XYZ file of C-alpha atoms in Angstrom:
320
model
C -34.051 -77.640 78.823
C -35.108 -74.090 78.054
C -37.547 -73.869 80.976
C -36.082 -74.547 84.387
C -38.357 -73.148 87.120
C -35.726 -74.081 89.693
C -33.553 -71.200 88.480
C -35.988 -68.820 90.214
C -35.448 -70.727 93.470
C -31.682 -71.086 93.344
C -30.902 -68.793 96.312
C -32.713 -66.910 99.071
C -31.841 -63.623 97.388
C -33.416 -64.744 94.108
C -36.445 -66.188 95.893
C -36.956 -62.889 97.699
C -36.749 -60.988 94.403
C -39.428 -63.025 92.659
C -41.809 -63.993 95.489
C -45.474 -63.242 94.981
C -46.922 -62.759 98.476
C -45.519 -61.082 101.597
C -46.726 -60.563 105.142
C -46.185 -57.215 106.795
C -46.576 -56.406 110.479
C -49.297 -53.926 109.526
C -51.410 -56.857 108.272
C -51.639 -58.327 111.768
C -54.488 -57.824 114.241
C -54.150 -59.155 117.790
C -57.316 -60.431 119.529
C -57.278 -59.662 123.259
C -59.577 -60.552 126.161
C -60.330 -57.937 128.835
C -61.826 -59.184 132.091
C -63.333 -57.693 135.208
C -61.595 -60.474 137.102
C -57.905 -61.150 137.654
C -55.408 -61.618 134.847
C -54.994 -65.308 134.083
C -53.644 -67.530 131.352
C -56.240 -69.399 129.315
C -55.657 -73.099 129.895
C -56.551 -74.251 126.395
C -54.597 -71.401 124.753
C -51.085 -71.387 126.260
C -49.522 -67.935 126.084
C -52.880 -66.141 125.754
C -54.387 -64.279 128.717
C -57.478 -62.628 130.002
C -56.191 -59.204 131.059
C -57.501 -57.111 133.906
C -57.612 -53.362 133.357
C -54.667 -53.044 135.749
C -52.526 -55.329 133.603
C -53.766 -54.172 130.205
C -51.250 -51.277 129.909
C -48.260 -53.628 130.228
C -49.771 -56.000 127.672
C -50.393 -53.143 125.267
C -46.825 -51.933 125.706
C -45.577 -55.347 124.624
C -47.991 -55.423 121.698
C -47.053 -51.994 120.365
C -43.341 -52.611 120.836
C -43.706 -55.717 118.675
C -45.037 -53.459 115.927
C -48.706 -54.452 116.070
C -50.942 -51.581 114.972
C -54.416 -53.016 115.636
C -56.144 -54.976 118.410
C -59.528 -56.699 118.577
C -61.206 -56.595 121.995
C -63.516 -59.107 123.652
C -65.030 -58.379 127.049
C -65.591 -60.755 129.957
C -67.945 -59.152 132.473
C -68.719 -60.227 136.016
C -72.445 -59.770 135.461
C -74.388 -61.649 132.809
C -78.113 -61.537 132.148
C -80.701 -62.668 129.619
C -80.193 -59.668 127.317
C -76.439 -59.117 127.664
C -76.834 -55.645 129.101
C -73.128 -55.209 129.881
C -72.416 -55.276 126.136
C -74.038 -51.855 125.735
C -73.237 -50.397 129.150
C -71.128 -47.262 128.652
C -69.172 -48.297 131.740
C -68.797 -51.904 130.585
C -65.491 -53.720 130.654
C -64.779 -53.333 126.935
C -65.772 -49.684 126.921
C -63.397 -48.992 129.828
C -60.682 -50.955 128.066
C -61.149 -48.943 124.889
C -60.944 -45.624 126.726
C -57.818 -46.720 128.576
C -56.195 -47.899 125.350
C -56.898 -44.651 123.558
C -55.499 -42.643 126.472
C -52.242 -44.620 126.390
C -51.882 -45.399 122.686
C -54.142 -43.113 120.650
C -52.680 -44.295 117.329
C -53.422 -47.963 118.025
C -56.429 -49.084 115.980
C -59.043 -50.518 118.345
C -61.630 -52.929 116.993
C -64.552 -53.791 119.257
C -66.148 -57.184 118.756
C -69.912 -56.711 118.824
C -71.854 -59.716 120.073
C -73.924 -60.683 123.084
C -72.617 -64.198 123.734
C -69.955 -63.162 126.280
C -72.561 -61.095 128.129
C -75.656 -63.310 128.188
C -76.449 -65.792 130.923
C -77.458 -68.355 128.295
C -74.369 -67.875 126.109
C -76.232 -67.269 122.865
C -75.549 -64.342 120.549
C -78.965 -62.745 120.809
C -82.264 -62.427 122.612
C -83.752 -65.848 123.391
C -87.476 -66.491 123.540
C -88.975 -69.961 123.821
C -85.577 -71.504 123.240
C -84.996 -69.673 119.955
C -82.662 -66.764 119.207
C -84.790 -63.875 117.991
C -83.163 -62.120 115.056
C -84.894 -58.748 114.862
C -85.122 -58.167 118.609
C -81.350 -58.653 118.799
C -80.554 -55.951 116.221
C -81.358 -53.018 118.490
C -79.066 -54.347 121.219
C -76.206 -54.876 118.767
C -76.683 -51.339 117.496
C -76.615 -49.989 121.063
C -73.422 -51.917 121.797
C -71.814 -50.552 118.642
C -72.672 -46.952 119.496
C -71.439 -47.419 123.065
C -68.083 -48.839 121.931
C -67.693 -46.192 119.235
C -68.339 -43.410 121.755
C -65.683 -44.961 123.975
C -63.202 -44.542 121.129
C -63.347 -47.714 119.007
C -62.163 -47.070 115.473
C -63.943 -50.131 114.111
C -66.926 -52.133 115.341
C -67.056 -55.788 114.330
C -70.431 -57.572 114.585
C -69.824 -61.301 114.983
C -73.336 -62.476 115.843
C -74.530 -63.472 112.332
C -78.016 -62.009 112.734
C -79.617 -61.011 109.442
C -79.643 -57.246 108.914
C -77.274 -56.335 111.733
C -74.825 -54.380 109.563
C -77.578 -52.095 108.332
C -78.953 -51.588 111.834
C -75.489 -50.743 113.164
C -74.668 -48.424 110.270
C -77.898 -46.497 110.772
C -77.326 -46.209 114.525
C -73.754 -45.004 114.111
C -74.747 -42.407 111.527
C -77.688 -41.158 113.584
C -75.325 -40.598 116.519
C -72.748 -38.619 114.543
C -70.371 -41.589 114.312
C -70.330 -41.894 110.556
C -66.525 -42.203 110.432
C -66.504 -45.398 112.500
C -65.867 -48.432 110.304
C -67.801 -51.679 110.343
C -65.784 -54.857 109.949
C -68.438 -57.490 109.531
C -67.958 -61.152 110.319
C -69.699 -61.662 106.993
C -68.826 -65.335 106.604
C -68.767 -66.973 110.018
C -69.232 -70.695 110.008
C -70.605 -72.799 112.843
C -67.267 -74.416 113.564
C -65.671 -76.812 116.007
C -62.505 -74.719 115.766
C -63.985 -72.208 118.259
C -63.736 -74.503 121.297
C -60.852 -72.799 123.142
C -62.401 -69.353 122.581
C -65.537 -70.421 124.395
C -63.432 -71.279 127.422
C -61.542 -67.987 127.088
C -64.682 -65.864 126.862
C -66.989 -68.035 128.978
C -69.433 -68.013 126.094
C -70.435 -71.630 125.513
C -74.204 -71.809 124.918
C -76.139 -73.200 127.862
C -78.404 -75.154 125.524
C -78.418 -76.158 121.893
C -75.888 -74.756 119.444
C -75.477 -71.817 117.058
C -76.274 -73.600 113.823
C -79.478 -71.626 113.227
C -77.522 -68.397 112.809
C -73.893 -69.274 112.095
C -73.251 -70.734 108.652
C -73.304 -74.395 107.637
C -69.715 -75.429 106.864
C -70.956 -77.493 103.926
C -71.937 -74.334 102.021
C -69.807 -72.145 99.773
C -72.235 -70.152 97.623
C -73.964 -68.934 100.779
C -70.736 -67.113 101.655
C -71.135 -64.941 98.569
C -74.734 -64.106 99.480
C -73.877 -63.224 103.088
C -70.969 -61.011 102.006
C -72.978 -59.264 99.324
C -75.757 -58.436 101.791
C -73.298 -57.026 104.334
C -71.634 -54.812 101.745
C -75.022 -53.543 100.584
C -75.857 -52.680 104.212
C -72.662 -50.679 104.690
C -69.816 -52.999 105.734
C -66.416 -51.425 105.118
C -64.348 -54.552 105.786
C -65.508 -58.145 105.356
C -64.300 -61.281 107.126
C -64.087 -65.020 106.718
C -63.893 -67.093 109.908
C -62.243 -69.560 110.556
C -59.195 -69.145 108.326
C -57.081 -72.211 107.611
C -59.864 -74.694 106.863
C -61.731 -72.075 104.820
C -59.109 -70.660 102.454
C -61.239 -71.690 99.493
C -63.977 -69.444 100.893
C -61.536 -66.579 101.459
C -60.336 -66.907 97.865
C -63.882 -66.929 96.480
C -64.884 -63.872 98.519
C -61.675 -62.004 97.674
C -62.082 -62.671 93.962
C -65.698 -61.468 93.983
C -65.581 -58.323 96.141
C -63.352 -55.243 96.366
C -63.760 -54.565 100.088
C -60.695 -55.372 102.216
C -60.866 -58.943 103.474
C -59.945 -60.065 106.979
C -59.549 -63.683 108.014
C -59.638 -64.887 111.604
C -57.025 -67.470 112.563
C -59.218 -68.770 115.359
C -58.545 -70.241 118.781
C -58.670 -73.894 117.751
C -56.205 -73.275 114.953
C -53.896 -71.491 117.381
C -54.185 -74.201 120.034
C -53.456 -77.036 117.625
C -50.258 -75.380 116.420
C -49.244 -74.425 119.950
C -49.837 -77.936 121.314
C -47.808 -79.545 118.540
C -45.017 -77.007 119.052
C -44.905 -77.560 122.808
C -44.555 -81.282 122.155
C -41.665 -80.677 119.789
C -43.530 -82.116 116.811
C -43.310 -79.037 114.551
C -41.252 -75.881 114.072
C -43.685 -73.293 115.463
C -42.200 -70.247 113.746
C -42.096 -71.744 110.263
C -45.581 -73.273 110.572
C -47.111 -69.956 111.671
C -45.439 -67.900 108.942
C -46.426 -70.478 106.326
C -50.025 -70.477 107.569
C -50.316 -66.695 107.576
C -48.769 -66.517 104.115
C -51.395 -68.963 102.859
C -54.080 -66.600 104.139
C -52.511 -63.688 102.276
C -52.174 -65.838 99.157
C -55.908 -66.556 99.351
C -56.610 -62.822 99.231
C -56.730 -61.640 102.845
C -55.430 -58.199 103.744
C -55.982 -58.365 107.502
C -54.752 -61.366 109.477
C -56.461 -61.676 112.860
C -54.318 -64.081 114.845
C -53.354 -64.884 118.423
C -49.843 -65.267 117.040
C -49.665 -61.588 116.016
C -46.924 -60.414 118.445
C -44.811 -63.524 117.835
C -45.320 -63.309 114.080
C -44.314 -59.642 114.086
C -41.064 -60.486 115.845
C -40.396 -63.466 113.588
C -40.908 -61.294 110.506
C -38.206 -58.964 111.844
C -35.827 -61.921 112.063
C -36.332 -63.051 108.472
């Protein structure tokens, strides 16, 4: 036989020479929860914590020593109200966390998730009137939250709400406040997914009524992902995202093939918890499963890998 593909797989050294896709520690983004309460482990996400401001420095030390260069912050306030006012309070929990992070680790890239769901008493991602989430009335609040987080020192703001027009509203607000160098990483393609269950426990953001299907995307749709991404780029998004990751690699590939903006994928809480549960039961090799999963995301076209496994993955990459 003249053609023997196995020759290119005959040893690790040869495989490493000819491989097509690699993961680097600089691809990894670590999502972190900052709370006004006490530090505690999240029951449905073993190994993941809500950190108090007192304990955040130690956590960040561990993260940076692992080689992680970017974090994504979610806030868990004590006070919640109908309009999520703590999301755009300059002394809010995320804003304080950002300032503390930049004091301790100024080179660490800080991404602020921009949404109201963790801050509203009803758990929805926007202003609710007559049982319906009002799109346009939510935009101003998202813009205010973005400006507040950017002033606190966030390098990137990441709107995750899926309101129409929010990227443009945020871009205009940032520019008007002299914050034109702050990036927008838009959750451009965020599906209404059952994979978010553990996150809603972590952030205390389960909706008090109904669901989010009127604003998050229908998982049956693919072409809609192209439309949503195109609109966000036109409005000023610097980085685009597909969420969730593993069950939506076809979407990530389609978006990556179509657009030049850097693509992030979010390896979400349910994906993390399923792997973690199987690993704790001894059913799978956790390290190899995680590295294989993250590599699949890169193979689909992602540049940024947002994953709760970031510190572990960074250490495992060092071992390979």
